[in-house]
Short mmCIF file of C-alpha atoms in Angstrom, two decimals:
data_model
loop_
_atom_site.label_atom_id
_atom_site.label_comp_id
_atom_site.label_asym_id
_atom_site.label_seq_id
_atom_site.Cartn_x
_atom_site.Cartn_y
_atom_site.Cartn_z
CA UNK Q 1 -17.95 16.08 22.62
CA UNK Q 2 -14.72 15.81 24.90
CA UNK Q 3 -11.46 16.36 22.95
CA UNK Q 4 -8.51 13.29 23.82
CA UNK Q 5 -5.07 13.79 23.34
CA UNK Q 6 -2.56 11.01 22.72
CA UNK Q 7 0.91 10.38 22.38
CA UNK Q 8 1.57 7.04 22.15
CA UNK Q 9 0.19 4.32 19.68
CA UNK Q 10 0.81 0.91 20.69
CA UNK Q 11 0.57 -2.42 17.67
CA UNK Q 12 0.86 -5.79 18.67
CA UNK Q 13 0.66 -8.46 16.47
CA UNK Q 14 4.34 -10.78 16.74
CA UNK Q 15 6.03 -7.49 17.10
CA UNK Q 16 5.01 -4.66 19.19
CA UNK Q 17 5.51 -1.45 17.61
CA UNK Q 18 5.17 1.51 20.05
CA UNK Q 19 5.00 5.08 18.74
CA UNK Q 20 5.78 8.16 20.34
CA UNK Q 21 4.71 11.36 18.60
CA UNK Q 22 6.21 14.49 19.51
CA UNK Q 23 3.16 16.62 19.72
CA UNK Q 24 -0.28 15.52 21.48
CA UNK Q 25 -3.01 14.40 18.60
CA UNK Q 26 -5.97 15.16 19.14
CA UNK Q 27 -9.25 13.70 18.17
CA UNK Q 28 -12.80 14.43 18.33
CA UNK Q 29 -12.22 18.03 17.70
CA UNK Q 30 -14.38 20.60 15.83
CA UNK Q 31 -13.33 24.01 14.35
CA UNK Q 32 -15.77 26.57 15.62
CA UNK Q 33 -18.36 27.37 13.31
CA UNK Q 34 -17.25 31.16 12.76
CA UNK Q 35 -13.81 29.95 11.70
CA UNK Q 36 -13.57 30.55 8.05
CA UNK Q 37 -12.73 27.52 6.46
CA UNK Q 38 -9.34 27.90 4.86
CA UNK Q 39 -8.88 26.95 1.13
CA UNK Q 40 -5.78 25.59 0.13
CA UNK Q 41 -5.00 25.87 -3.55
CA UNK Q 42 -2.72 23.02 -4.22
CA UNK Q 43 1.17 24.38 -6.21
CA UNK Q 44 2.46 21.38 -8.48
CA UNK Q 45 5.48 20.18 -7.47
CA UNK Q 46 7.42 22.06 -10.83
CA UNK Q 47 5.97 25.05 -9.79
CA UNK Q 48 6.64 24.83 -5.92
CA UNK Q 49 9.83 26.85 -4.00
CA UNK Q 50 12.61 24.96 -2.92
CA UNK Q 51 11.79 24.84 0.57
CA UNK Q 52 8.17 23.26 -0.07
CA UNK Q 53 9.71 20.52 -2.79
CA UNK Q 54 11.85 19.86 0.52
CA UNK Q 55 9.04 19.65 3.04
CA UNK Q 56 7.09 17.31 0.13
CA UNK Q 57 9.75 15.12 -0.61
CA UNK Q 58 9.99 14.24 3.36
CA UNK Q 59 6.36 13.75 3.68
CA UNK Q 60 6.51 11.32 0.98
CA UNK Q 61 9.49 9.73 2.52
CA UNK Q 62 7.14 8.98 5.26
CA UNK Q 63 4.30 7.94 3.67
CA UNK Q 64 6.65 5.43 2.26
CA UNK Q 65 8.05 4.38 5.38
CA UNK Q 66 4.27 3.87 6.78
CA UNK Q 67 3.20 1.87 3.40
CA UNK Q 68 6.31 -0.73 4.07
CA UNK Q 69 5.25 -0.86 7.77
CA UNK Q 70 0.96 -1.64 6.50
CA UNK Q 71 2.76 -4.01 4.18
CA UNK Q 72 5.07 -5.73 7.08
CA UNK Q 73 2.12 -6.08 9.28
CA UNK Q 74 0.05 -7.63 6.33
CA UNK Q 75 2.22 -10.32 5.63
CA UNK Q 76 2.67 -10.55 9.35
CA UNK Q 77 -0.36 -11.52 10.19
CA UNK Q 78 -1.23 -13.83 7.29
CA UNK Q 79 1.90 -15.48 7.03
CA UNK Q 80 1.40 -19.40 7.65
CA UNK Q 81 2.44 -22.82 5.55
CA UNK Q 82 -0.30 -21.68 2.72
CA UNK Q 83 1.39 -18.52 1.81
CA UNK Q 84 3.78 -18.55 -1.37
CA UNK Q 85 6.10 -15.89 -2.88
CA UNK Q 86 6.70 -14.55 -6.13
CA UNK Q 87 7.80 -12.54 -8.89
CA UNK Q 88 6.11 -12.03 -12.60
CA UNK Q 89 8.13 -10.47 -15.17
CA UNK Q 90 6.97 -9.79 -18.49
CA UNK Q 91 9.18 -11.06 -21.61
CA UNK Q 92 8.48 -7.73 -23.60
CA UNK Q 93 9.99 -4.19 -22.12
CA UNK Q 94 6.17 -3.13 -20.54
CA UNK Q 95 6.91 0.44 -19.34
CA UNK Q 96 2.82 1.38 -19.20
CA UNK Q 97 1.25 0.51 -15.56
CA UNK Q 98 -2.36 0.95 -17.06
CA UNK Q 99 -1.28 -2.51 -19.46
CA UNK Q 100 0.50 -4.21 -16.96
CA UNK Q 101 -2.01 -3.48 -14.25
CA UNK Q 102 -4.87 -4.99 -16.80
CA UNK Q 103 -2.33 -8.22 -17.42
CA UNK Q 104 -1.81 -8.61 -14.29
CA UNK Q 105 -5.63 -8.88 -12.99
CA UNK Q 106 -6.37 -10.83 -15.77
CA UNK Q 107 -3.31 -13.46 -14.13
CA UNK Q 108 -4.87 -13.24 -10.77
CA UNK Q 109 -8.54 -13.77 -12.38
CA UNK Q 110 -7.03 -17.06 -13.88
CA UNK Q 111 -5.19 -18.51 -11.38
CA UNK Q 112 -8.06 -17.98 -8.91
CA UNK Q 113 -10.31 -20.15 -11.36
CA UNK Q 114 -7.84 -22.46 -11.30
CA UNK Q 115 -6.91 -22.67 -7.97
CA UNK Q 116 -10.97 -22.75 -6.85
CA UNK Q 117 -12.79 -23.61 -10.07
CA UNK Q 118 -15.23 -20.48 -9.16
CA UNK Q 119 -15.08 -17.31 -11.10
CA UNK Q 120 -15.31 -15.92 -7.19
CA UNK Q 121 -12.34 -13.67 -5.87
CA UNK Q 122 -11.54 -16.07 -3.04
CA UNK Q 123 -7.70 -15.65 -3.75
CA UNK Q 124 -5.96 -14.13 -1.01
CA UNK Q 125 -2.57 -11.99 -2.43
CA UNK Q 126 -0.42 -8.92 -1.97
CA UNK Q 127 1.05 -7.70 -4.63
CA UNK Q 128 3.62 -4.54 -5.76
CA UNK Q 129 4.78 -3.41 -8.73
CA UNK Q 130 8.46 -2.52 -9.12
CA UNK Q 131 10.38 -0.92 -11.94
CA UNK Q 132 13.40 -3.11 -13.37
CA UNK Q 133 16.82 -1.52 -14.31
CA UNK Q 134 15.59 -1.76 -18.19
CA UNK Q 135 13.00 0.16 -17.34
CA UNK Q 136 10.09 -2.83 -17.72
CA UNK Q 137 7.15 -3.48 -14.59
CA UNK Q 138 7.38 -6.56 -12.72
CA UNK Q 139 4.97 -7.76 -10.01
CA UNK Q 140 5.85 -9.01 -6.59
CA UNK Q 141 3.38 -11.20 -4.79
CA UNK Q 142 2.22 -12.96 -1.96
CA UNK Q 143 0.06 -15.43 -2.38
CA UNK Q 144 -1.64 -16.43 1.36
CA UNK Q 145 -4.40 -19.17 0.83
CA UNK Q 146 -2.70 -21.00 -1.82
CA UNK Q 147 -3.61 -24.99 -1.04
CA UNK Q 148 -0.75 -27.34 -2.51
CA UNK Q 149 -3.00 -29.94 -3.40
CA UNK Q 150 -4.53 -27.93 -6.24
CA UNK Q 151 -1.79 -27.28 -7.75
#
């Protein structure tokens, strides 16, 4: 198999995002079979030195950065006059993700029935959790297939 190199990754949807990496990536590459395949045992991040808390915290900076950018291009391309905004906040200070996570599919689960009458997922959304100042979960979605005459 032929190894490629890039440097440039080009996404157009109504932006075009160009990116330039600094090194070549490669693809299509295989380690030799006498290479002795490297085990990494994983430090947790209490236990880690400064300088790879540093290098962690930066690579989840990124990852970040990229998850806003899949998000962007999401709503990008299913953005039209169907698509609806908003935000759920619970009454009660809800600090556990594993209740508001089961609440919250439970909402979707309804609002699907009653937006299709079918116990189907056809429901298109997008949807992020966020932390208030109090300390309570609260949802942010996008709803995309949403028809106004059901409502």
């Amino acid at each position: 198999m032929m190894t490629r190199f890039y440097n440039t990754k080009v996404i157009i949807s109504s932006i075009t995002e160009i990116y330039e990496y600094g090194e070549p990536i490669a693809y299509g590459f295989k380690k030799p079979e006498n290479e002795k395949q490297c085990r990494y045992k994983r430090t947790s991040f209490q236990d880690a030195t400064v300088d790879e808390k540093q290098i962690r915290i930066e690579r989840m900076k990124k990852h970040y950065l990229n998850e806003r950018w899949t998000i962007a291009r999401l709503i990008d391309v299913n953005f039209d006059n169907h698509t609806s905004f908003m935000t759920l906040t619970f009454r009660e200070n809800i600090q556990d993700i594993s209740v508001t996570n089961y609440e919250f599919k439970k909402f979707i689960k309804r609002l699907n029935y009653f937006m299709n009458k079918k116990k189907k997922a056809q429901l298109k959304y997008l949807a992020v959790w966020e932390l208030q100042k109090r300390g309570a979960i609260h949802y942010h979605v996008m709803l995309f297939n949403l028809n106004s005459r059901n409502l």
